[in-house]
GROMACS .gro file of C-alpha atoms in nm:
model
   79
    1UNK     CA    1   4.130  24.846  25.269
    2UNK     CA    2   3.888  24.552  25.043
    3UNK     CA    3   3.532  24.726  25.280
    4UNK     CA    4   3.689  25.059  25.207
    5UNK     CA    5   3.687  24.998  24.818
    6UNK     CA    6   3.341  24.806  24.849
    7UNK     CA    7   3.190  25.158  25.083
    8UNK     CA    8   3.354  25.347  24.823
    9UNK     CA    9   3.107  25.191  24.586
   10UNK     CA   10   2.847  25.217  24.789
   11UNK     CA   11   2.909  25.609  24.821
   12UNK     CA   12   2.925  25.663  24.450
   13UNK     CA   13   2.622  25.509  24.413
   14UNK     CA   14   2.408  25.656  24.643
   15UNK     CA   15   2.576  25.975  24.607
   16UNK     CA   16   2.484  25.906  24.212
   17UNK     CA   17   2.110  25.838  24.302
   18UNK     CA   18   2.066  26.179  24.577
   19UNK     CA   19   2.261  26.443  24.364
   20UNK     CA   20   2.094  26.536  24.049
   21UNK     CA   21   2.295  26.872  23.947
   22UNK     CA   22   2.573  26.878  23.675
   23UNK     CA   23   2.911  26.951  23.817
   24UNK     CA   24   3.201  26.997  23.657
   25UNK     CA   25   3.390  26.649  23.611
   26UNK     CA   26   3.733  26.747  23.738
   27UNK     CA   27   3.591  26.869  24.055
   28UNK     CA   28   3.409  26.510  24.057
   29UNK     CA   29   3.727  26.408  24.076
   30UNK     CA   30   3.898  26.621  24.253
   31UNK     CA   31   3.634  26.587  24.541
   32UNK     CA   32   3.642  26.199  24.462
   33UNK     CA   33   3.946  26.110  24.463
   34UNK     CA   34   4.139  26.403  24.680
   35UNK     CA   35   3.970  26.440  24.977
   36UNK     CA   36   3.933  26.101  25.087
   37UNK     CA   37   4.283  26.074  24.975
   38UNK     CA   38   4.457  26.354  25.167
   39UNK     CA   39   4.224  26.326  25.492
   40UNK     CA   40   4.350  25.891  25.523
   41UNK     CA   41   4.732  25.942  25.401
   42UNK     CA   42   4.701  26.201  25.713
   43UNK     CA   43   4.558  25.978  25.922
   44UNK     CA   44   4.776  25.684  25.880
   45UNK     CA   45   5.111  25.939  25.863
   46UNK     CA   46   4.968  26.088  26.230
   47UNK     CA   47   4.809  25.712  26.364
   48UNK     CA   48   4.991  25.613  26.767
   49UNK     CA   49   4.778  25.317  26.740
   50UNK     CA   50   4.694  24.999  26.476
   51UNK     CA   51   4.322  25.092  26.462
   52UNK     CA   52   4.377  25.471  26.361
   53UNK     CA   53   4.638  25.288  26.121
   54UNK     CA   54   4.333  25.061  26.011
   55UNK     CA   55   4.121  25.364  25.980
   56UNK     CA   56   4.369  25.529  25.753
   57UNK     CA   57   4.372  25.294  25.543
   58UNK     CA   58   4.004  25.216  25.468
   59UNK     CA   59   3.937  25.598  25.438
   60UNK     CA   60   4.179  25.589  25.160
   61UNK     CA   61   4.007  25.292  24.989
   62UNK     CA   62   3.677  25.517  24.996
   63UNK     CA   63   3.807  25.714  24.702
   64UNK     CA   64   3.897  25.413  24.401
   65UNK     CA   65   3.597  25.246  24.451
   66UNK     CA   66   3.374  25.594  24.458
   67UNK     CA   67   3.607  25.660  24.141
   68UNK     CA   68   3.508  25.311  23.982
   69UNK     CA   69   3.153  25.389  24.010
   70UNK     CA   70   3.112  25.711  23.822
   71UNK     CA   71   3.363  25.621  23.577
   72UNK     CA   72   3.120  25.356  23.500
   73UNK     CA   73   2.824  25.543  23.506
   74UNK     CA   74   2.987  25.810  23.305
   75UNK     CA   75   3.087  25.595  22.986
   76UNK     CA   76   2.766  25.392  23.015
   77UNK     CA   77   2.568  25.722  23.013
   78UNK     CA   78   2.778  25.893  22.734
   79UNK     CA   79   2.771  25.538  22.572
   0.00000   0.00000   0.00000
């Protein structure tokens, strides 16, 4: 999960560099937190092997890392 959070941080930084469009904050929160959380939970619930459970935990851990970067950038840009 620690690696998933680190990859989430990198994904958050990469997405802010690549995307320059104005997007509503509620849509961003739904995309960044909702999609990886739902996919990760489904993978964990439907897993039959240990490595699939690990993959689900990795996907689930992407959301907080990416969300943390986006919140930090929002706070820094708004003062």
